[in-house]
PDB file of C-alpha atoms in Angstrom:
ATOM      1  CA  UNK B  11       0.000   0.000   0.000  1.00 49.00           C
ATOM      2  CA  UNK B  12       1.356   3.425  -0.934  1.00 52.00           C
ATOM      3  CA  UNK B  13       1.205   6.349   1.461  1.00 59.00           C
ATOM      4  CA  UNK B  14       1.686  10.031   0.800  1.00 67.00           C
ATOM      5  CA  UNK B  15       3.557  12.019   3.441  1.00 73.00           C
ATOM      6  CA  UNK B  16       1.360  14.067   5.737  1.00 74.00           C
ATOM      7  CA  UNK B  17       0.981  17.696   4.748  1.00 84.00           C
ATOM      8  CA  UNK B  18       1.984  20.472   7.143  1.00 88.00           C
ATOM      9  CA  UNK B  19      -1.662  21.348   7.897  1.00 90.00           C
ATOM     10  CA  UNK B  20      -2.468  17.715   8.657  1.00 83.00           C
ATOM     11  CA  UNK B  21       0.469  17.551  11.053  1.00 83.00           C
ATOM     12  CA  UNK B  22      -0.740  20.735  12.807  1.00 90.00           C
ATOM     13  CA  UNK B  23      -4.247  19.310  13.189  1.00 87.00           C
ATOM     14  CA  UNK B  24      -2.912  16.022  14.539  1.00 86.00           C
ATOM     15  CA  UNK B  25      -0.664  17.858  16.972  1.00 89.00           C
ATOM     16  CA  UNK B  26      -3.591  19.848  18.345  1.00 90.00           C
ATOM     17  CA  UNK B  27      -5.789  16.769  18.607  1.00 90.00           C
ATOM     18  CA  UNK B  28      -3.171  14.700  20.414  1.00 89.00           C
ATOM     19  CA  UNK B  29      -2.386  17.656  22.660  1.00 91.00           C
ATOM     20  CA  UNK B  30      -6.080  17.817  23.578  1.00 90.00           C
ATOM     21  CA  UNK B  31      -6.041  14.082  24.310  1.00 90.00           C
ATOM     22  CA  UNK B  32      -2.899  14.152  26.443  1.00 91.00           C
ATOM     23  CA  UNK B  33      -4.314  14.715  29.881  1.00 95.00           C
ATOM     24  CA  UNK B  34      -5.196  12.114  32.477  1.00 96.00           C
ATOM     25  CA  UNK B  35      -8.733  13.412  33.042  1.00 97.00           C
ATOM     26  CA  UNK B  36      -9.481  13.649  29.323  1.00 97.00           C
ATOM     27  CA  UNK B  37      -8.295  10.092  28.843  1.00 95.00           C
ATOM     28  CA  UNK B  38     -10.531   9.049  31.735  1.00 97.00           C
ATOM     29  CA  UNK B  39     -13.468  10.781  30.013  1.00 97.00           C
ATOM     30  CA  UNK B  40     -12.695   8.940  26.763  1.00 95.00           C
ATOM     31  CA  UNK B  41     -12.449   5.672  28.660  1.00 94.00           C
ATOM     32  CA  UNK B  42     -15.835   6.214  30.304  1.00 96.00           C
ATOM     33  CA  UNK B  43     -17.446   7.140  26.999  1.00 96.00           C
ATOM     34  CA  UNK B  44     -16.056   3.999  25.430  1.00 94.00           C
ATOM     35  CA  UNK B  45     -17.669   1.967  28.211  1.00 95.00           C
ATOM     36  CA  UNK B  46     -20.951   3.917  28.342  1.00 96.00           C
ATOM     37  CA  UNK B  47     -21.772   5.283  24.873  1.00 94.00           C
ATOM     38  CA  UNK B  48     -23.432   8.536  25.994  1.00 97.00           C
ATOM     39  CA  UNK B  49     -23.222  10.482  29.244  1.00 98.00           C
ATOM     40  CA  UNK B  50     -24.502  13.756  30.667  1.00 96.00           C
ATOM     41  CA  UNK B  51     -21.948  16.047  32.308  1.00 95.00           C
ATOM     42  CA  UNK B  52     -23.376  15.304  35.759  1.00 96.00           C
ATOM     43  CA  UNK B  53     -22.816  11.580  35.158  1.00 97.00           C
ATOM     44  CA  UNK B  54     -19.199  12.299  34.224  1.00 97.00           C
ATOM     45  CA  UNK B  55     -18.733  14.518  37.305  1.00 97.00           C
ATOM     46  CA  UNK B  56     -20.069  11.749  39.533  1.00 98.00           C
ATOM     47  CA  UNK B  57     -18.016   8.964  37.952  1.00 97.00           C
ATOM     48  CA  UNK B  58     -14.795  10.998  37.753  1.00 97.00           C
ATOM     49  CA  UNK B  59     -15.304  12.635  41.160  1.00 98.00           C
ATOM     50  CA  UNK B  60     -14.162  15.981  39.770  1.00 98.00           C
ATOM     51  CA  UNK B  61     -15.585  19.486  39.935  1.00 98.00           C
ATOM     52  CA  UNK B  62     -18.233  20.209  37.287  1.00 97.00           C
ATOM     53  CA  UNK B  63     -16.316  23.221  35.947  1.00 97.00           C
ATOM     54  CA  UNK B  64     -13.191  21.099  35.450  1.00 98.00           C
ATOM     55  CA  UNK B  65     -15.101  18.344  33.653  1.00 98.00           C
ATOM     56  CA  UNK B  66     -16.779  20.968  31.439  1.00 97.00           C
ATOM     57  CA  UNK B  67     -13.375  22.434  30.585  1.00 97.00           C
ATOM     58  CA  UNK B  68     -12.055  19.025  29.526  1.00 97.00           C
ATOM     59  CA  UNK B  69     -15.213  18.342  27.513  1.00 97.00           C
ATOM     60  CA  UNK B  70     -14.785  21.681  25.743  1.00 96.00           C
ATOM     61  CA  UNK B  71     -11.240  20.753  24.673  1.00 95.00           C
ATOM     62  CA  UNK B  72     -12.278  17.287  23.520  1.00 96.00           C
ATOM     63  CA  UNK B  73     -15.188  18.812  21.633  1.00 95.00           C
ATOM     64  CA  UNK B  74     -12.941  21.459  20.031  1.00 93.00           C
ATOM     65  CA  UNK B  75     -10.848  18.685  18.514  1.00 92.00           C
ATOM     66  CA  UNK B  76     -14.013  16.804  17.534  1.00 94.00           C
ATOM     67  CA  UNK B  77     -12.946  13.805  19.615  1.00 95.00           C
ATOM     68  CA  UNK B  78     -16.362  13.820  21.244  1.00 97.00           C
ATOM     69  CA  UNK B  79     -19.761  14.841  19.939  1.00 97.00           C
ATOM     70  CA  UNK B  80     -22.528  16.649  21.778  1.00 97.00           C
ATOM     71  CA  UNK B  81     -26.205  15.824  21.537  1.00 96.00           C
ATOM     72  CA  UNK B  82     -28.487  18.477  22.937  1.00 95.00           C
ATOM     73  CA  UNK B  83     -31.882  17.596  24.378  1.00 95.00           C
ATOM     74  CA  UNK B  84     -33.536  20.783  25.562  1.00 95.00           C
ATOM     75  CA  UNK B  85     -31.175  22.356  28.079  1.00 93.00           C
ATOM     76  CA  UNK B  86     -29.251  19.102  28.589  1.00 93.00           C
ATOM     77  CA  UNK B  87     -26.107  18.065  26.730  1.00 94.00           C
ATOM     78  CA  UNK B  88     -25.016  14.481  26.256  1.00 97.00           C
ATOM     79  CA  UNK B  89     -21.511  13.500  25.207  1.00 98.00           C
ATOM     80  CA  UNK B  90     -20.303  10.580  23.132  1.00 98.00           C
ATOM     81  CA  UNK B  91     -17.186   9.473  21.252  1.00 97.00           C
ATOM     82  CA  UNK B  92     -16.884  10.667  17.660  1.00 97.00           C
ATOM     83  CA  UNK B  93     -16.254   7.279  16.065  1.00 95.00           C
ATOM     84  CA  UNK B  94     -15.150   8.743  12.724  1.00 95.00           C
ATOM     85  CA  UNK B  95     -12.597  11.010  14.408  1.00 92.00           C
ATOM     86  CA  UNK B  96     -11.184   8.108  16.442  1.00 91.00           C
ATOM     87  CA  UNK B  97     -10.891   5.992  13.287  1.00 90.00           C
ATOM     88  CA  UNK B  98      -9.167   8.933  11.595  1.00 87.00           C
ATOM     89  CA  UNK B  99      -6.674   9.172  14.470  1.00 87.00           C
ATOM     90  CA  UNK B 100      -5.873   5.479  14.206  1.00 85.00           C
ATOM     91  CA  UNK B 101      -5.374   5.876  10.455  1.00 83.00           C
ATOM     92  CA  UNK B 102      -3.153   8.923  11.008  1.00 80.00           C
ATOM     93  CA  UNK B 103      -1.022   6.966  13.474  1.00 80.00           C
ATOM     94  CA  UNK B 104      -0.622   4.285  10.829  1.00 79.00           C
ATOM     95  CA  UNK B 105       0.530   6.947   8.339  1.00 75.00           C
ATOM     96  CA  UNK B 106       2.958   8.369  10.889  1.00 74.00           C
ATOM     97  CA  UNK B 107       4.364   4.918  11.550  1.00 72.00           C
ATOM     98  CA  UNK B 108       4.843   4.406   7.816  1.00 66.00           C
ATOM     99  CA  UNK B 109       6.486   7.869   7.436  1.00 60.00           C
ATOM    100  CA  UNK B 110       8.859   7.044  10.296  1.00 58.00           C
ATOM    101  CA  UNK B 111       9.794   3.685   8.754  1.00 58.00           C
ATOM    102  CA  UNK B 112      10.393   5.377   5.381  1.00 51.00           C
ATOM    103  CA  UNK B 113      12.711   7.912   7.023  1.00 47.00           C
ATOM    104  CA  UNK B 114      14.696   5.124   8.714  1.00 57.00           C
ATOM    105  CA  UNK B 115      15.286   3.353   5.411  1.00 58.00           C
ATOM    106  CA  UNK B 116      16.577   6.573   3.803  1.00 57.00           C
ATOM    107  CA  UNK B 117      19.207   7.155   6.504  1.00 50.00           C
TER     108      UNK B 117
END
């Protein structure tokens, strides 16, 4: 299978996404949402045992990178994993692995 090197803009987007993922509490949120497909912020606060403002901050960052999706029902918001984004991240990691292997063979 042939791979094209990642473009500069793609690298920037990946960097931002992985930066948004790289926090213990955000990874805990992702883990919970993988176990329970959709949760309200109060459910996350209870399960994580964190302050609501802190959980909301982490959700905002995960949402900004489109790692999670929000479903609104009246005044309530429910959060779930963005399956397409996660698949895209896995694919991007595969491309990065291939790019790294290609660089090693050139040296």
